Amino acid sequence: PFWVNRMTFQSLELTGVRPFKDCVIHGLIRDKQGRKMSKSLGNGVDPFDMIEKYGCDALRYYLCTDCALGTDLRFDEVKMSATWNYINKIWNASRYVLMNIEDIKEYTFDNLNISDKWILNKLNETIKNVTKHMDKYNFNVVGAELYSFVWDDFCDWYIELAKFNMNDTTKSVLIYVLTAILKMLHPFMPFVTEEIYMMLPQHDESIMISSYPVYDKKLVFKDTTLDTIIELVKKVRKIRLENNIGKDYYLVTNSKLVLDNKELISKILKCDNIVTSYSGDFINIDITLNNEIVSLYYDGSMTEEEKEKLLKEKERLIQSIARREKLLSNEGYVNKAPKEIVENERLSLANEKKELETIINKIEA
């Protein structure tokens, strides 16, 4: 209170202008056990040690987004490490984008494909939600919204889909979305976002003086086709994982959505056998998709290469589970975030734990 009052009085006296409208006051930063940091307990953490080990952005992002406004934060270095991995993911994704957009001088959205429209729609939903929660200083919810969009939608899905159709429109979308991501993350990660932003072909003198992303109705598309395709891909991958299904399998269906997007689905799943009928001796598993049936036929065999993929998937799930458990262990996030988002995280965590158990059983068998 004294610091805030002094700043207010001095500014009014010397300039005649109120220095700020709102003042956000955070809670205490406690140790992992919830105790107040003190010299007598010797449980303090030197921020410079954390900066040396993980970088200033990782520390700043963690302190800003790990707890709800006004609540105390329990400092945990494991979470610092997870934040560093997140920043590293952003850096690697940005490098990939920069390597593929060198010849783009201006945006062109003339020929948007299904995945371009999907990511632009997701981006605008994120901008709307992030802006709403930033205005309320709910930084922990902002962090969760951005994490989900950046890691899941942009990195895990759109960048992979972009590889199938790297034309000027897709390159423009990559730049556009990455630029918006950097601007929304900048208040929490000022250094790495500035570094990447200055590498972009279209940028201001600094990201600090650039305009904040704004919801754009022209780039909002209500087509849910790709969401359905992603749902199918996840189900197929899960079935293959649970049943040790190799590359030799068929997808049999009369679904118009699947057949109309056969080329894209084939590329994502690396499966050339998407047909309307099958008469062989393979085992059959049915998948329900929008009240339609997609049947997966397989022979039950698994190669050494596919066993290796199981091990990689195991490691991916372990890391993902750790990230979700970290998020859900944050009482501030659970209490402040929208209930549907928290429930989705809990459901995803439960599903990933089941998948991990299945993989472990298959590997040990």
Coordinates of C-alpha atoms in Angstrom, one line a residue:
P1 CA 0.0 0.0 0.0
F2 CA 2.8 2.5 0.9
W3 CA 4.6 2.0 -2.4
V4 CA 1.3 2.3 -4.4
N5 CA 0.3 5.5 -2.5
R6 CA 3.7 7.1 -2.8
M7 CA 3.7 6.5 -6.6
T8 CA 0.2 8.0 -6.9
F9 CA 0.9 11.1 -4.8
Q10 CA 4.3 11.8 -6.4
S11 CA 2.9 11.5 -9.9
L12 CA -0.1 13.7 -9.2
E13 CA 2.1 16.3 -7.5
L14 CA 4.9 16.4 -10.1
T15 CA 2.9 15.7 -13.3
G16 CA -0.7 16.3 -12.5
V17 CA -1.5 12.9 -14.1
R18 CA -2.6 9.7 -12.4
P19 CA 0.3 7.2 -13.0
F20 CA -1.9 4.1 -13.4
K21 CA -5.5 3.0 -13.2
D22 CA -5.2 -0.4 -11.6
C23 CA -2.5 -2.0 -9.4
V24 CA -2.3 -5.8 -9.3
I25 CA -0.9 -7.2 -6.1
H26 CA 0.2 -10.8 -6.1
G27 CA 0.3 -13.2 -3.2
L28 CA 3.3 -14.6 -1.4
I29 CA 5.8 -16.9 -3.1
R30 CA 6.2 -19.9 -0.8
D31 CA 8.4 -23.0 -0.9
K32 CA 7.2 -26.3 -2.2
Q33 CA 5.7 -27.3 1.2
G34 CA 3.7 -24.1 1.4
R35 CA 6.0 -22.4 4.0
K36 CA 6.9 -18.8 3.8
M37 CA 10.5 -18.3 2.6
S38 CA 12.8 -17.0 5.3
K39 CA 16.4 -16.9 6.3
S40 CA 15.8 -18.9 9.4
L41 CA 14.3 -21.8 7.5
G42 CA 16.9 -21.5 4.7
N43 CA 14.2 -22.3 2.2
G44 CA 14.6 -19.2 -0.1
V45 CA 15.2 -19.5 -3.8
D46 CA 17.6 -17.1 -5.5
P47 CA 15.9 -15.9 -8.7
F48 CA 19.3 -15.4 -10.4
D49 CA 20.0 -19.1 -10.0
M50 CA 16.7 -19.9 -11.7
I51 CA 17.5 -17.4 -14.5
E52 CA 20.9 -18.9 -15.0
K53 CA 19.5 -22.4 -15.2
Y54 CA 16.2 -21.9 -17.1
G55 CA 16.3 -18.3 -18.5
C56 CA 14.5 -15.2 -17.4
D57 CA 11.4 -15.9 -19.6
A58 CA 10.8 -19.2 -18.0
L59 CA 10.9 -17.7 -14.5
R60 CA 8.7 -14.8 -15.5
Y61 CA 6.1 -17.0 -17.2
Y62 CA 6.0 -19.4 -14.3
L63 CA 5.5 -16.7 -11.7
C64 CA 2.8 -14.9 -13.7
T65 CA 0.7 -17.9 -14.8
D66 CA 1.0 -20.6 -12.2
C67 CA -1.5 -19.3 -9.7
A68 CA -4.7 -17.3 -9.6
L69 CA -4.6 -13.6 -8.9
G70 CA -4.0 -12.8 -5.2
T71 CA -3.3 -16.4 -4.2
D72 CA 0.0 -17.7 -2.8
L73 CA 2.3 -19.6 -5.1
R74 CA 4.2 -22.7 -4.1
F75 CA 7.5 -22.6 -5.9
D76 CA 8.4 -25.9 -7.6
E77 CA 11.5 -26.2 -9.8
V78 CA 9.9 -29.1 -11.6
K79 CA 7.4 -26.7 -13.0
M80 CA 10.2 -24.3 -14.0
S81 CA 11.6 -27.2 -16.0
A82 CA 8.3 -27.8 -17.7
T83 CA 8.0 -24.1 -18.5
W84 CA 11.5 -24.2 -20.1
N85 CA 10.3 -27.2 -22.3
Y86 CA 7.3 -25.1 -23.4
I87 CA 9.5 -22.2 -24.4
N88 CA 11.8 -24.6 -26.3
K89 CA 8.7 -26.0 -28.1
I90 CA 7.8 -22.5 -29.2
W91 CA 11.3 -21.8 -30.3
N92 CA 11.5 -25.0 -32.4
A93 CA 8.1 -24.4 -34.0
S94 CA 9.2 -20.8 -34.8
R95 CA 12.4 -22.0 -36.5
Y96 CA 10.4 -24.4 -38.6
V97 CA 8.0 -21.6 -39.7
L98 CA 10.9 -19.2 -40.4
M99 CA 12.7 -21.8 -42.6
N100 CA 9.6 -22.2 -44.8
I101 CA 8.4 -18.6 -45.2
E102 CA 11.5 -16.8 -46.5
D103 CA 9.9 -16.0 -49.9
I104 CA 6.7 -14.5 -48.5
K105 CA 6.6 -10.6 -48.6
E106 CA 2.9 -10.0 -47.9
Y107 CA -0.1 -12.0 -46.6
T108 CA -2.3 -13.8 -49.0
F109 CA -5.5 -15.5 -47.8
D110 CA -7.0 -16.1 -51.3
N111 CA -7.0 -19.9 -51.3
L112 CA -7.5 -21.1 -47.7
N113 CA -7.7 -24.9 -47.3
I114 CA -9.6 -26.8 -44.6
S115 CA -6.6 -26.7 -42.1
D116 CA -5.9 -23.0 -42.7
K117 CA -9.5 -22.1 -41.9
W118 CA -9.4 -24.4 -38.9
I119 CA -6.3 -22.8 -37.3
L120 CA -7.6 -19.3 -38.1
N121 CA -10.9 -20.1 -36.3
K122 CA -9.0 -21.5 -33.3
L123 CA -6.8 -18.4 -33.2
N124 CA -9.7 -16.0 -33.1
E125 CA -11.4 -18.0 -30.4
T126 CA -8.1 -17.8 -28.4
I127 CA -7.7 -14.1 -29.0
K128 CA -11.3 -13.5 -27.7
N129 CA -10.7 -15.6 -24.6
V130 CA -7.3 -14.3 -23.9
T131 CA -8.4 -10.6 -24.2
K132 CA -11.3 -11.2 -21.9
H133 CA -9.2 -12.8 -19.2
M134 CA -6.3 -10.3 -19.6
D135 CA -8.8 -7.5 -18.9
K136 CA -9.7 -9.3 -15.7
Y137 CA -6.0 -10.0 -14.8
N138 CA -6.7 -13.8 -14.8
F139 CA -3.2 -14.5 -16.0
N140 CA -3.3 -18.2 -15.0
V141 CA -6.3 -18.7 -17.2
V142 CA -4.6 -16.8 -20.0
G143 CA -1.6 -19.1 -19.6
A144 CA -3.8 -22.2 -19.9
E145 CA -5.6 -20.9 -23.0
L146 CA -2.4 -20.0 -24.8
Y147 CA -0.7 -23.3 -23.7
S148 CA -3.6 -25.4 -25.2
F149 CA -3.6 -23.4 -28.4
V150 CA 0.1 -23.2 -29.0
W151 CA 1.1 -26.7 -28.0
D152 CA -2.0 -28.7 -29.1
D153 CA -3.6 -26.8 -32.0
F154 CA -0.7 -25.0 -33.6
C155 CA 2.4 -27.2 -32.9
D156 CA 0.9 -30.7 -32.8
W157 CA -1.7 -30.3 -35.5
Y158 CA -1.5 -27.3 -37.8
I159 CA 2.3 -27.3 -38.4
E160 CA 2.1 -31.0 -39.2
L161 CA -0.9 -30.4 -41.6
A162 CA 0.9 -27.5 -43.2
K163 CA 3.6 -29.8 -44.4
F164 CA 1.1 -31.5 -46.8
N165 CA 0.3 -28.3 -48.6
M166 CA 3.0 -25.6 -48.2
N167 CA 1.8 -23.0 -50.7
D168 CA 1.8 -19.2 -50.3
T169 CA -1.5 -19.1 -48.5
T170 CA -0.5 -21.7 -45.9
K171 CA 2.8 -19.8 -45.5
S172 CA 0.9 -16.6 -44.9
V173 CA -1.3 -18.3 -42.3
L174 CA 1.8 -19.7 -40.5
I175 CA 3.3 -16.2 -40.3
Y176 CA 0.0 -14.6 -39.3
V177 CA -0.7 -17.2 -36.5
L178 CA 2.9 -17.2 -35.2
T179 CA 2.9 -13.4 -35.0
A180 CA -0.3 -13.4 -33.0
I181 CA 1.0 -16.0 -30.7
L182 CA 4.2 -14.0 -30.0
K183 CA 2.2 -10.9 -29.3
M184 CA -0.1 -12.6 -26.8
L185 CA 2.9 -14.3 -25.1
H186 CA 5.1 -11.2 -25.0
P187 CA 3.9 -9.9 -21.6
F188 CA 4.9 -13.2 -20.1
M189 CA 8.0 -14.1 -22.3
P190 CA 9.4 -10.7 -23.4
F191 CA 12.9 -11.8 -24.5
V192 CA 12.3 -14.9 -26.6
T193 CA 9.2 -13.4 -28.3
E194 CA 11.1 -10.2 -29.2
E195 CA 14.0 -12.4 -30.6
I196 CA 11.7 -14.4 -32.8
Y197 CA 9.5 -11.4 -33.8
M198 CA 12.5 -9.6 -35.1
M199 CA 13.3 -12.6 -37.4
L200 CA 9.9 -12.4 -39.1
P201 CA 9.7 -10.9 -42.6
Q202 CA 7.0 -8.4 -41.5
H203 CA 7.6 -6.7 -38.2
D204 CA 7.8 -3.3 -36.5
E205 CA 10.9 -2.0 -34.8
S206 CA 9.9 -3.9 -31.7
I207 CA 7.1 -6.3 -30.7
M208 CA 6.6 -3.9 -27.7
I209 CA 5.2 -1.1 -30.0
S210 CA 3.2 -3.5 -32.2
S211 CA -0.6 -3.7 -31.9
Y212 CA -2.1 -6.5 -29.8
P213 CA -4.1 -9.2 -31.7
V214 CA -7.7 -8.4 -32.3
Y215 CA -10.6 -10.7 -33.0
D216 CA -11.4 -10.7 -36.7
K217 CA -14.8 -11.9 -37.9
K218 CA -13.5 -12.2 -41.5
L219 CA -11.2 -15.0 -40.4
V220 CA -13.8 -17.0 -38.4
F221 CA -15.1 -20.2 -40.0
K222 CA -17.7 -22.4 -38.5
D223 CA -16.8 -25.5 -40.5
T224 CA -16.1 -28.4 -38.1
T225 CA -14.9 -30.9 -40.7
L226 CA -11.3 -30.9 -39.6
D227 CA -12.4 -31.3 -35.9
T228 CA -14.2 -34.5 -37.0
I229 CA -11.2 -35.7 -39.0
I230 CA -9.0 -35.1 -36.0
E231 CA -11.4 -37.1 -33.8
L232 CA -11.2 -40.0 -36.3
V233 CA -7.4 -39.8 -36.4
K234 CA -7.2 -39.9 -32.6
K235 CA -9.6 -42.9 -32.5
V236 CA -7.7 -44.8 -35.1
R237 CA -4.4 -44.1 -33.4
K238 CA -5.8 -45.2 -30.1
I239 CA -7.1 -48.5 -31.6
R240 CA -3.8 -49.2 -33.3
L241 CA -2.0 -48.5 -30.1
E242 CA -4.2 -50.7 -27.9
N243 CA -4.1 -53.6 -30.4
N244 CA -0.5 -53.4 -31.7
I245 CA -1.8 -52.8 -35.2
G246 CA 1.0 -52.3 -37.8
K247 CA 0.9 -50.4 -41.1
D248 CA -1.1 -53.1 -42.8
Y249 CA -4.7 -52.1 -42.1
Y250 CA -7.8 -50.8 -43.9
L251 CA -10.4 -48.2 -43.2
V252 CA -13.7 -49.1 -44.7
T253 CA -16.6 -46.7 -44.8
N254 CA -19.3 -45.0 -46.8
S255 CA -19.0 -41.8 -44.8
K256 CA -19.1 -38.8 -47.2
L257 CA -17.0 -36.7 -44.9
V258 CA -14.2 -39.4 -44.8
L259 CA -14.4 -40.1 -48.6
D260 CA -14.4 -36.4 -49.5
N261 CA -11.3 -35.9 -47.4
K262 CA -9.7 -39.2 -48.2
E263 CA -6.4 -37.7 -49.4
L264 CA -5.8 -35.6 -46.2
I265 CA -6.8 -38.5 -43.9
S266 CA -4.5 -40.8 -45.8
K267 CA -1.6 -38.4 -45.4
I268 CA -2.2 -37.9 -41.7
L269 CA -2.5 -41.6 -40.9
K270 CA -0.1 -42.7 -43.6
C271 CA -2.7 -45.2 -44.7
D272 CA -3.5 -45.7 -48.5
N273 CA -6.2 -48.2 -47.8
I274 CA -9.3 -46.1 -47.3
V275 CA -12.0 -48.0 -49.2
T276 CA -15.8 -48.5 -49.3
S277 CA -15.7 -52.3 -49.0
Y278 CA -13.3 -55.1 -47.9
S279 CA -13.6 -58.9 -48.2
G280 CA -10.4 -60.2 -46.7
D281 CA -9.7 -62.2 -43.5
F282 CA -8.6 -59.3 -41.3
I283 CA -10.0 -58.6 -37.8
N284 CA -12.6 -55.9 -37.7
I285 CA -13.1 -53.0 -35.2
D286 CA -15.9 -50.4 -35.7
I287 CA -15.5 -46.7 -35.0
T288 CA -18.5 -44.5 -34.6
L289 CA -18.0 -41.1 -36.2
N290 CA -21.0 -38.6 -36.3
N291 CA -23.5 -41.5 -36.2
E292 CA -21.6 -43.2 -39.1
I293 CA -19.4 -46.3 -39.0
V294 CA -15.8 -46.4 -40.0
S295 CA -14.5 -50.0 -39.8
L296 CA -10.8 -50.7 -39.2
Y297 CA -9.5 -54.1 -40.5
Y298 CA -6.1 -55.4 -39.4
D299 CA -4.1 -58.6 -39.3
G300 CA -2.8 -58.3 -35.7
S301 CA 1.0 -58.2 -36.6
M302 CA 3.5 -55.6 -35.4
T303 CA 7.0 -54.9 -36.7
E304 CA 10.1 -53.9 -34.7
E305 CA 9.7 -50.4 -36.1
E306 CA 6.2 -50.2 -34.7
K307 CA 7.5 -51.5 -31.3
E308 CA 9.9 -48.6 -31.3
K309 CA 7.1 -46.2 -32.0
L310 CA 5.3 -47.6 -28.9
L311 CA 8.3 -46.7 -26.8
K312 CA 8.3 -43.1 -28.2
E313 CA 4.5 -42.8 -27.6
K314 CA 5.1 -44.0 -24.1
E315 CA 7.6 -41.2 -23.4
R316 CA 5.3 -38.6 -25.1
L317 CA 2.4 -39.7 -22.8
I318 CA 4.5 -39.5 -19.7
Q319 CA 5.5 -35.9 -20.5
S320 CA 1.9 -35.0 -21.4
I321 CA 0.5 -36.5 -18.2
A322 CA 3.1 -34.6 -16.1
R323 CA 2.1 -31.4 -17.8
R324 CA -1.6 -31.9 -17.2
E325 CA -1.1 -33.1 -13.5
K326 CA 0.9 -29.9 -12.9
L327 CA -1.9 -27.8 -14.3
L328 CA -4.6 -29.6 -12.3
S329 CA -2.6 -29.5 -9.1
N330 CA -2.8 -25.7 -9.3
E331 CA -5.8 -24.8 -7.0
G332 CA -5.9 -21.3 -8.4
Y333 CA -6.3 -22.6 -12.0
V334 CA -8.9 -25.1 -11.0
N335 CA -11.0 -22.5 -9.1
K336 CA -10.7 -19.7 -11.6
A337 CA -10.6 -21.4 -15.0
P338 CA -13.9 -22.1 -16.8
K339 CA -15.4 -25.4 -15.6
E340 CA -15.6 -26.9 -19.1
I341 CA -11.9 -26.4 -19.7
V342 CA -10.9 -27.9 -16.3
E343 CA -13.2 -30.9 -17.0
N344 CA -11.7 -31.4 -20.4
E345 CA -8.2 -31.4 -18.9
R346 CA -9.3 -34.0 -16.3
L347 CA -10.9 -36.2 -19.0
S348 CA -7.8 -35.9 -21.2
L349 CA -5.6 -36.8 -18.2
A350 CA -7.7 -39.9 -17.4
N351 CA -7.6 -41.0 -21.1
E352 CA -3.8 -40.5 -21.4
K353 CA -3.3 -42.6 -18.2
K354 CA -5.3 -45.4 -19.7
E355 CA -3.3 -45.2 -23.0
L356 CA -0.1 -45.2 -21.0
E357 CA -1.2 -48.3 -19.1
T358 CA -2.1 -50.1 -22.3
I359 CA 1.3 -49.3 -23.8
I360 CA 3.2 -50.5 -20.8
N361 CA 1.2 -53.8 -20.8
K362 CA 1.9 -54.3 -24.5
I363 CA 5.7 -53.5 -24.1
E364 CA 6.0 -55.8 -21.0
A365 CA 4.1 -58.6 -22.7

